[in-house]
Every structure is written in C-alpha cells, then in structure tokens.
Amino acid sequence: MAPSIRLSPAARSLFDEPLAIAVQGLGPRQQVTLRTSLRDETGELFQASARYQAGDDGELDLARCPALPGGSFSGLEPMGLLWALQPQKPFWRLVKRDVQSPFLLQLEVFEGHGQRPGRLLAQAQHERAFLRDGVRRVPVREGRIRATLFLPPGEDTFPGIIDIHGIGGGLFEPRASLLANHGFATLALAYYQFEDLPQKPKELHLEYFEEAINYMLQHPQVKGPGVGLLGFSKGGEMCLAMAAFLKNIMAVASLNAPVAITCIPLSYKDKIIPTLTLYEHKAKATNSKCLDYSDVLDDPFQAPGNQSLIPLEKAEAQFLFVLGQDDHVVKSEHYATEVCKLLQAQGKENFQILSYPGTGHCIDPPFFPLYHIGSHPVFHKRAVLGGELRAYSKAQVHAWSQIQAFFKKYLT
C-alpha cells in the first residue's frame, strides 16, 4: 500500500478548529519528515516541519506519536504542524483580508530525517476556512458606521458583539468572522484609515462607537438588552472607554489593552480625555537589534487623579482582561492588576483576569502563527512584541474558549 495522508475533517475545516493528521501505508518504524506550507494573500510562504517515526504497523497518528527533535517542534503536539508555521520572510505577519476565501494548507511526507527533504512519499491539500456554511457577511455603511456584520446561520436572534482591532486602522474581519461560527452576531468595526473615515484623526469621538452600539441593538437578529465588546490593544482601550461612558454594554473582553487613553485623544460630548505621555527615548535596544517599548508609556497609576485613566468604576459591564505576561508593547499585566485593585476598593467584583506566560502582545484566535517581532504600531520601528511558540499556542486555544464562554454567560 502506498503511503497516504488521512485528515479529519477530510477536505475543509474552520481556521480555529483542530485538524487530525495521520499517515498510513508506511513501513514498520519508518522515519519520515512531515511538512506543512501555506501562502498568504500576498504570496508569502509560511512553513513548519517535524520528524516522526511510524509505529510497528506502519501507521503514524500525530495524536499518539511524539515529534522527534530536529524539526520546528518536538513532543506530542497533534496541532504542532499548524501552530508552528513561520514566515520564510522575516518579521512577516499572517493576515487574512478576504475571509470569504479559505487559506490552502499543503501537507507533504518525505522519506528520512535529513537536512534536505528526502523522496516525497505522499501529499495532500486542505482548506482552512473562516466562515462556516450559512454564516452571512453583511457590509455595513449606516450613518457614519463603516463595518462588517457577521450573522450565524438561521433566522434566530443571537448575542451581539462589537469587535474592535488595534491601532493599525482599517477593517479587520478574521476574529469577528470566526466568532460568528460560534453563534454570535459579530460586528467588525473600523474606526479610522478606512474608506471615508479619517486617515489620521486628531481625536476619536465616542459618539461614533455609540452609533455602532445602537445599530446592533436595533438589528432584528441581535438579542438585547445589551451588547458585548471585544477589543485588542488600542481596540480594547476603546472598549473599556465605551463601557465607562456609554449604556447597554453587558460584557467586555479586553486583549492586552491599556486602561488609559493612549496616542489619540478621546472626546465625548463636551469632554476631552487626554492621552498618556509617550517617552520614545525610554525604548531599550535588545540583542536582536529590535527595540523594547514596554516602558515608553507614562504609568497612569503613579499620578493620583490622572486624567487619561479610564474611569472603569463607572461601568456596569462585566470585564474579562486577557493578557500576555511577555507583552513588550503594553504593560498589560500591570494595568489589569492595578485597575482591578481600584474596582475592588470600590466594592466591585465585576472582573476576571486571564494571564498567560510565554504570550506576547498579539493574542489571535487559535493557530495563527506567533508574531513575536514586528513593526511597532506607533513608532513603526522593528520591535519586540513578545511570546514563545509553544506557550502561545496553548494560550490561544484556552483564551479563545474562555472568551466565548464569558460572552455566552453574560449575553444570554
């Protein structure tokens, strides 16, 4: 019997779902190298490889066989060939712009454990999709709002979540599209650098975000009486500010976000909240010739009555702070810990912290490759973002399930 690759699901799976990989038809205890490849939408290549030895029966099941030293990872890691994918171009990030088309994953089995691949024994292709069958993608251009709404299949009402990305601007859809597969009506909201939104805003207006909340609550398929917010970095900061000043917000999950206003001042009605001071000279050079920016922001807890600190004690919402202990962009662990102390001092218990070792600034849904060195979102210089491959892969899976459980609990 010629060697062949067996996948489950066979042809197509969701990007955040596990994929079972096995090889059959090998010789007893045969040594092979497995390689996965994926090209992003710009054509850049991501690859991972691992060395294995088949069982006495010529079967190789990645759920039961540990990878041997010498590849991208070792040990029993059934999903290692996906989470260990790394760009061939240094400092490149895997980004999905068009969530309506899947990524195409190539799997190959080569003979032996050499530095160069041996003879090709088997290959297969698999689609990693962002939308389950029946999930609808609806572009939203209502009033000032520029967004995309993802609706789960069916005519029911669903818990509503607004998903806000970081400081890069534009419209970011992958996380919102994946959440919709899990039963949430999710609005991916742009807030600058997209279509007719400001390119370089002098200030952000909370009224714009209030309009997005009202849009969701008036939608016939969004289950009220309130919405959830999910934000990463600057987007998480905006979610926290929305919870402090606006109504109808039930639950906020914030991923590695500041708890004070940064970079762009925030206005609401007649009030302007200033930004924390940035000290670029406090960036530290590392031995990898990158900069560590973790100390450049003023500490909002050092100066009593700091005007930039978001008054979270005014919020009615439940908070989930998701943070990486190795975040080198925002001191997210310090911020979350201190702000929860302030809430506790006010007699509040509406918060929980999920803290992950070996996890940096970027916390993506499961199986997105680790992006630990890249361009700093504000200074546009090469920066340490933080994170370590294996620990981050575990954090992604755990955090993603916890975020969904959190929203199910407080939105239904």
Short mmCIF file of N, CA, C and O in Angstrom, two decimals, residues 134-213:
data_model
loop_
_atom_site.label_atom_id
_atom_site.label_comp_id
_atom_site.label_asym_id
_atom_site.label_seq_id
_atom_site.Cartn_x
_atom_site.Cartn_y
_atom_site.Cartn_z
N GLY A 134 -23.41 28.93 5.64
CA GLY A 134 -24.61 29.61 6.15
C GLY A 134 -24.33 30.88 6.91
O GLY A 134 -25.25 31.68 7.16
N VAL A 135 -23.07 31.12 7.34
CA VAL A 135 -22.76 32.39 8.00
C VAL A 135 -22.78 33.50 6.95
O VAL A 135 -22.21 33.36 5.87
N ARG A 136 -23.47 34.59 7.28
CA ARG A 136 -23.61 35.69 6.31
C ARG A 136 -22.66 36.84 6.65
O ARG A 136 -22.53 37.23 7.81
N ARG A 137 -22.05 37.37 5.62
CA ARG A 137 -21.16 38.54 5.75
C ARG A 137 -21.88 39.73 5.15
O ARG A 137 -22.16 39.77 3.95
N VAL A 138 -22.20 40.72 5.99
CA VAL A 138 -23.01 41.87 5.56
C VAL A 138 -22.21 43.16 5.71
O VAL A 138 -21.96 43.61 6.83
N PRO A 139 -21.77 43.80 4.60
CA PRO A 139 -21.09 45.10 4.73
C PRO A 139 -22.07 46.13 5.31
O PRO A 139 -23.24 46.17 4.92
N VAL A 140 -21.60 46.93 6.26
CA VAL A 140 -22.46 47.91 6.93
C VAL A 140 -21.95 49.32 6.64
O VAL A 140 -20.80 49.65 6.95
N ARG A 141 -22.80 50.14 6.01
CA ARG A 141 -22.49 51.55 5.76
C ARG A 141 -23.74 52.33 6.19
O ARG A 141 -24.52 52.79 5.38
N GLU A 142 -23.94 52.43 7.50
CA GLU A 142 -25.15 53.07 8.06
C GLU A 142 -24.72 54.33 8.80
O GLU A 142 -23.93 54.26 9.73
N GLY A 143 -25.25 55.49 8.38
CA GLY A 143 -24.81 56.72 9.02
C GLY A 143 -23.30 56.85 8.86
O GLY A 143 -22.76 56.69 7.77
N ARG A 144 -22.60 57.03 9.98
CA ARG A 144 -21.13 57.14 9.90
C ARG A 144 -20.43 55.79 10.00
O ARG A 144 -19.22 55.70 9.80
N ILE A 145 -21.18 54.74 10.34
CA ILE A 145 -20.54 53.46 10.67
C ILE A 145 -19.97 52.79 9.42
O ILE A 145 -20.64 52.66 8.40
N ARG A 146 -18.73 52.33 9.54
CA ARG A 146 -18.07 51.54 8.49
C ARG A 146 -17.66 50.23 9.15
O ARG A 146 -16.79 50.21 10.03
N ALA A 147 -18.32 49.15 8.74
CA ALA A 147 -18.14 47.89 9.48
C ALA A 147 -18.57 46.72 8.60
O ALA A 147 -19.08 46.90 7.50
N THR A 148 -18.37 45.51 9.14
CA THR A 148 -18.93 44.30 8.53
C THR A 148 -19.61 43.50 9.63
O THR A 148 -19.01 43.26 10.69
N LEU A 149 -20.85 43.10 9.36
CA LEU A 149 -21.59 42.29 10.33
C LEU A 149 -21.59 40.83 9.87
O LEU A 149 -21.87 40.54 8.70
N PHE A 150 -21.24 39.94 10.79
CA PHE A 150 -21.29 38.50 10.52
C PHE A 150 -22.42 37.89 11.33
O PHE A 150 -22.47 38.05 12.55
N LEU A 151 -23.33 37.23 10.61
CA LEU A 151 -24.51 36.64 11.26
C LEU A 151 -24.47 35.12 11.16
O LEU A 151 -24.26 34.57 10.07
N PRO A 152 -24.66 34.41 12.28
CA PRO A 152 -24.71 32.94 12.23
C PRO A 152 -25.87 32.47 11.35
O PRO A 152 -26.80 33.24 11.07
N PRO A 153 -25.86 31.20 10.94
CA PRO A 153 -26.94 30.67 10.10
C PRO A 153 -28.29 30.72 10.83
O PRO A 153 -28.34 30.61 12.05
N GLY A 154 -29.36 30.89 10.06
CA GLY A 154 -30.70 30.82 10.64
C GLY A 154 -31.33 32.19 10.85
O GLY A 154 -30.69 33.22 10.66
N GLU A 155 -32.58 32.15 11.29
CA GLU A 155 -33.36 33.39 11.46
C GLU A 155 -33.51 33.78 12.93
O GLU A 155 -34.24 34.71 13.25
N ASP A 156 -32.83 33.06 13.83
CA ASP A 156 -32.94 33.36 15.27
C ASP A 156 -32.34 34.71 15.60
O ASP A 156 -31.71 35.36 14.77
N THR A 157 -32.47 35.08 16.88
CA THR A 157 -31.67 36.21 17.39
C THR A 157 -30.44 35.64 18.07
O THR A 157 -30.46 34.53 18.61
N PHE A 158 -29.34 36.42 18.02
CA PHE A 158 -28.05 35.94 18.54
C PHE A 158 -27.46 37.01 19.47
O PHE A 158 -27.69 38.20 19.26
N PRO A 159 -26.67 36.60 20.46
CA PRO A 159 -25.96 37.59 21.26
C PRO A 159 -25.06 38.43 20.36
O PRO A 159 -24.41 37.89 19.47
N GLY A 160 -25.04 39.74 20.59
CA GLY A 160 -24.29 40.65 19.71
C GLY A 160 -22.97 41.09 20.32
O GLY A 160 -22.91 41.44 21.51
N ILE A 161 -21.93 41.08 19.50
CA ILE A 161 -20.59 41.51 19.94
C ILE A 161 -20.04 42.50 18.91
O ILE A 161 -20.16 42.29 17.70
N ILE A 162 -19.44 43.59 19.41
CA ILE A 162 -18.69 44.50 18.54
C ILE A 162 -17.21 44.22 18.74
O ILE A 162 -16.72 44.21 19.88
N ASP A 163 -16.51 43.97 17.64
CA ASP A 163 -15.09 43.58 17.68
C ASP A 163 -14.26 44.74 17.12
O ASP A 163 -14.48 45.18 15.99
N ILE A 164 -13.33 45.24 17.94
CA ILE A 164 -12.55 46.43 17.56
C ILE A 164 -11.06 46.08 17.58
O ILE A 164 -10.53 45.58 18.58
N HIS A 165 -10.38 46.36 16.46
CA HIS A 165 -8.97 45.99 16.33
C HIS A 165 -8.05 47.08 16.87
O HIS A 165 -8.50 48.12 17.33
N GLY A 166 -6.75 46.83 16.76
CA GLY A 166 -5.74 47.71 17.34
C GLY A 166 -5.48 48.97 16.53
O GLY A 166 -6.28 49.38 15.69
N ILE A 167 -4.30 49.55 16.76
CA ILE A 167 -4.04 50.90 16.28
C ILE A 167 -3.63 50.97 14.81
O ILE A 167 -3.41 52.04 14.27
N GLY A 168 -3.58 49.83 14.11
CA GLY A 168 -3.21 49.88 12.70
C GLY A 168 -4.27 50.49 11.79
O GLY A 168 -4.00 50.78 10.63
N GLY A 169 -5.49 50.71 12.29
CA GLY A 169 -6.54 51.24 11.44
C GLY A 169 -7.09 50.19 10.49
O GLY A 169 -6.74 49.02 10.56
N GLY A 170 -8.00 50.62 9.61
CA GLY A 170 -8.57 49.71 8.63
C GLY A 170 -9.69 48.86 9.21
O GLY A 170 -10.13 49.05 10.35
N LEU A 171 -10.14 47.90 8.39
CA LEU A 171 -11.22 46.99 8.81
C LEU A 171 -10.64 45.59 8.90
O LEU A 171 -10.09 45.07 7.93
N PHE A 172 -10.76 44.99 10.08
CA PHE A 172 -10.13 43.70 10.37
C PHE A 172 -11.24 42.69 10.66
O PHE A 172 -11.96 42.82 11.64
N GLU A 173 -11.38 41.66 9.80
CA GLU A 173 -12.54 40.77 9.88
C GLU A 173 -12.30 39.35 10.42
O GLU A 173 -13.27 38.69 10.79
N PRO A 174 -11.06 38.82 10.46
CA PRO A 174 -10.91 37.39 10.79
C PRO A 174 -11.51 36.98 12.13
O PRO A 174 -12.21 35.97 12.22
N ARG A 175 -11.26 37.76 13.18
CA ARG A 175 -11.73 37.34 14.51
C ARG A 175 -13.26 37.38 14.58
O ARG A 175 -13.90 36.48 15.12
N ALA A 176 -13.86 38.44 14.00
CA ALA A 176 -15.32 38.56 14.01
C ALA A 176 -15.97 37.44 13.20
O ALA A 176 -16.98 36.87 13.61
N SER A 177 -15.37 37.09 12.06
CA SER A 177 -15.95 36.03 11.23
C SER A 177 -15.90 34.69 11.96
O SER A 177 -16.86 33.92 11.94
N LEU A 178 -14.79 34.42 12.64
CA LEU A 178 -14.67 33.15 13.37
C LEU A 178 -15.65 33.10 14.55
O LEU A 178 -16.24 32.06 14.83
N LEU A 179 -15.86 34.24 15.21
CA LEU A 179 -16.81 34.26 16.33
C LEU A 179 -18.23 33.97 15.87
O LEU A 179 -19.01 33.32 16.58
N ALA A 180 -18.58 34.44 14.67
CA ALA A 180 -19.93 34.21 14.15
C ALA A 180 -20.20 32.72 13.95
O ALA A 180 -21.33 32.26 14.10
N ASN A 181 -19.14 31.95 13.64
CA ASN A 181 -19.31 30.49 13.51
C ASN A 181 -19.74 29.85 14.83
O ASN A 181 -20.27 28.74 14.84
N HIS A 182 -19.49 30.55 15.94
CA HIS A 182 -19.80 30.01 17.27
C HIS A 182 -21.10 30.58 17.84
O HIS A 182 -21.34 30.49 19.04
N GLY A 183 -21.91 31.21 16.97
CA GLY A 183 -23.24 31.62 17.41
C GLY A 183 -23.39 33.05 17.86
O GLY A 183 -24.38 33.39 18.52
N PHE A 184 -22.44 33.94 17.52
CA PHE A 184 -22.53 35.35 17.90
C PHE A 184 -22.73 36.21 16.66
O PHE A 184 -22.05 36.01 15.65
N ALA A 185 -23.65 37.19 16.74
CA ALA A 185 -23.75 38.20 15.69
C ALA A 185 -22.63 39.21 15.97
O ALA A 185 -22.65 39.89 17.00
N THR A 186 -21.63 39.24 15.10
CA THR A 186 -20.41 39.99 15.41
C THR A 186 -20.17 41.09 14.39
O THR A 186 -20.14 40.83 13.19
N LEU A 187 -19.98 42.31 14.90
CA LEU A 187 -19.72 43.48 14.05
C LEU A 187 -18.24 43.82 14.12
O LEU A 187 -17.74 44.23 15.18
N ALA A 188 -17.52 43.64 13.00
CA ALA A 188 -16.12 44.10 12.92
C ALA A 188 -16.18 45.59 12.57
O ALA A 188 -16.66 45.96 11.50
N LEU A 189 -15.73 46.44 13.50
CA LEU A 189 -15.91 47.88 13.36
C LEU A 189 -14.58 48.57 13.03
O LEU A 189 -13.60 48.46 13.78
N ALA A 190 -14.55 49.29 11.90
CA ALA A 190 -13.40 50.15 11.58
C ALA A 190 -13.61 51.48 12.30
O ALA A 190 -14.74 51.89 12.55
N TYR A 191 -12.50 52.16 12.66
CA TYR A 191 -12.70 53.49 13.27
C TYR A 191 -11.77 54.56 12.72
O TYR A 191 -11.94 55.74 13.00
N TYR A 192 -10.79 54.18 11.92
CA TYR A 192 -10.05 55.16 11.12
C TYR A 192 -9.26 54.43 10.05
O TYR A 192 -9.18 53.22 10.03
N GLN A 193 -8.73 55.22 9.12
CA GLN A 193 -7.96 54.67 7.99
C GLN A 193 -8.73 53.61 7.22
O GLN A 193 -8.22 52.54 6.91
N PHE A 194 -10.00 53.93 6.92
CA PHE A 194 -10.81 53.01 6.11
C PHE A 194 -11.85 53.83 5.36
O PHE A 194 -12.59 54.60 5.97
N GLU A 195 -11.87 53.67 4.02
CA GLU A 195 -12.84 54.38 3.18
C GLU A 195 -12.86 55.86 3.54
O GLU A 195 -11.82 56.53 3.48
N ASP A 196 -14.05 56.39 3.92
CA ASP A 196 -14.13 57.84 4.17
C ASP A 196 -13.92 58.21 5.64
O ASP A 196 -14.12 59.36 6.04
N LEU A 197 -13.51 57.25 6.47
CA LEU A 197 -13.16 57.58 7.86
C LEU A 197 -11.84 58.36 7.85
O LEU A 197 -11.06 58.25 6.92
N PRO A 198 -11.58 59.16 8.92
CA PRO A 198 -10.33 59.94 8.93
C PRO A 198 -9.09 59.05 8.78
O PRO A 198 -9.05 57.94 9.32
N GLN A 199 -8.11 59.54 8.04
CA GLN A 199 -6.85 58.80 7.87
C GLN A 199 -5.98 58.94 9.12
O GLN A 199 -5.45 57.97 9.61
N LYS A 200 -5.83 60.18 9.60
CA LYS A 200 -5.00 60.43 10.80
C LYS A 200 -5.80 61.30 11.76
O LYS A 200 -5.63 62.52 11.80
N PRO A 201 -6.70 60.70 12.53
CA PRO A 201 -7.59 61.51 13.37
C PRO A 201 -6.84 62.26 14.46
O PRO A 201 -5.93 61.72 15.08
N LYS A 202 -7.23 63.52 14.67
CA LYS A 202 -6.65 64.31 15.77
C LYS A 202 -7.27 63.86 17.10
O LYS A 202 -6.66 63.97 18.14
N GLU A 203 -8.51 63.37 17.01
CA GLU A 203 -9.15 62.79 18.19
C GLU A 203 -10.19 61.78 17.73
O GLU A 203 -10.65 61.81 16.59
N LEU A 204 -10.53 60.86 18.62
CA LEU A 204 -11.59 59.88 18.33
C LEU A 204 -12.83 60.31 19.09
O LEU A 204 -12.75 60.82 20.21
N HIS A 205 -14.01 60.11 18.46
CA HIS A 205 -15.26 60.55 19.07
C HIS A 205 -16.05 59.34 19.55
O HIS A 205 -16.36 58.44 18.76
N LEU A 206 -16.37 59.33 20.82
CA LEU A 206 -17.10 58.20 21.40
C LEU A 206 -18.51 58.07 20.79
O LEU A 206 -19.08 56.99 20.78
N GLU A 207 -19.03 59.18 20.26
CA GLU A 207 -20.36 59.15 19.62
C GLU A 207 -20.39 58.16 18.45
O GLU A 207 -21.41 57.55 18.17
N TYR A 208 -19.25 58.04 17.75
CA TYR A 208 -19.17 57.10 16.62
C TYR A 208 -19.40 55.66 17.12
O TYR A 208 -20.16 54.89 16.53
N PHE A 209 -18.76 55.32 18.23
CA PHE A 209 -18.88 53.98 18.79
C PHE A 209 -20.28 53.76 19.38
O PHE A 209 -20.82 52.65 19.33
N GLU A 210 -20.87 54.83 19.91
CA GLU A 210 -22.24 54.77 20.43
C GLU A 210 -23.21 54.44 19.29
O GLU A 210 -24.16 53.67 19.46
N GLU A 211 -22.95 55.01 18.11
CA GLU A 211 -23.77 54.73 16.93
C GLU A 211 -23.72 53.23 16.58
O GLU A 211 -24.72 52.64 16.19
N ALA A 212 -22.53 52.65 16.74
CA ALA A 212 -22.37 51.22 16.44
C ALA A 212 -23.18 50.37 17.42
O ALA A 212 -23.81 49.37 17.04
N ILE A 213 -23.17 50.75 18.71
CA ILE A 213 -23.98 50.03 19.71
C ILE A 213 -25.46 50.11 19.34
O ILE A 213 -26.17 49.10 19.35
#
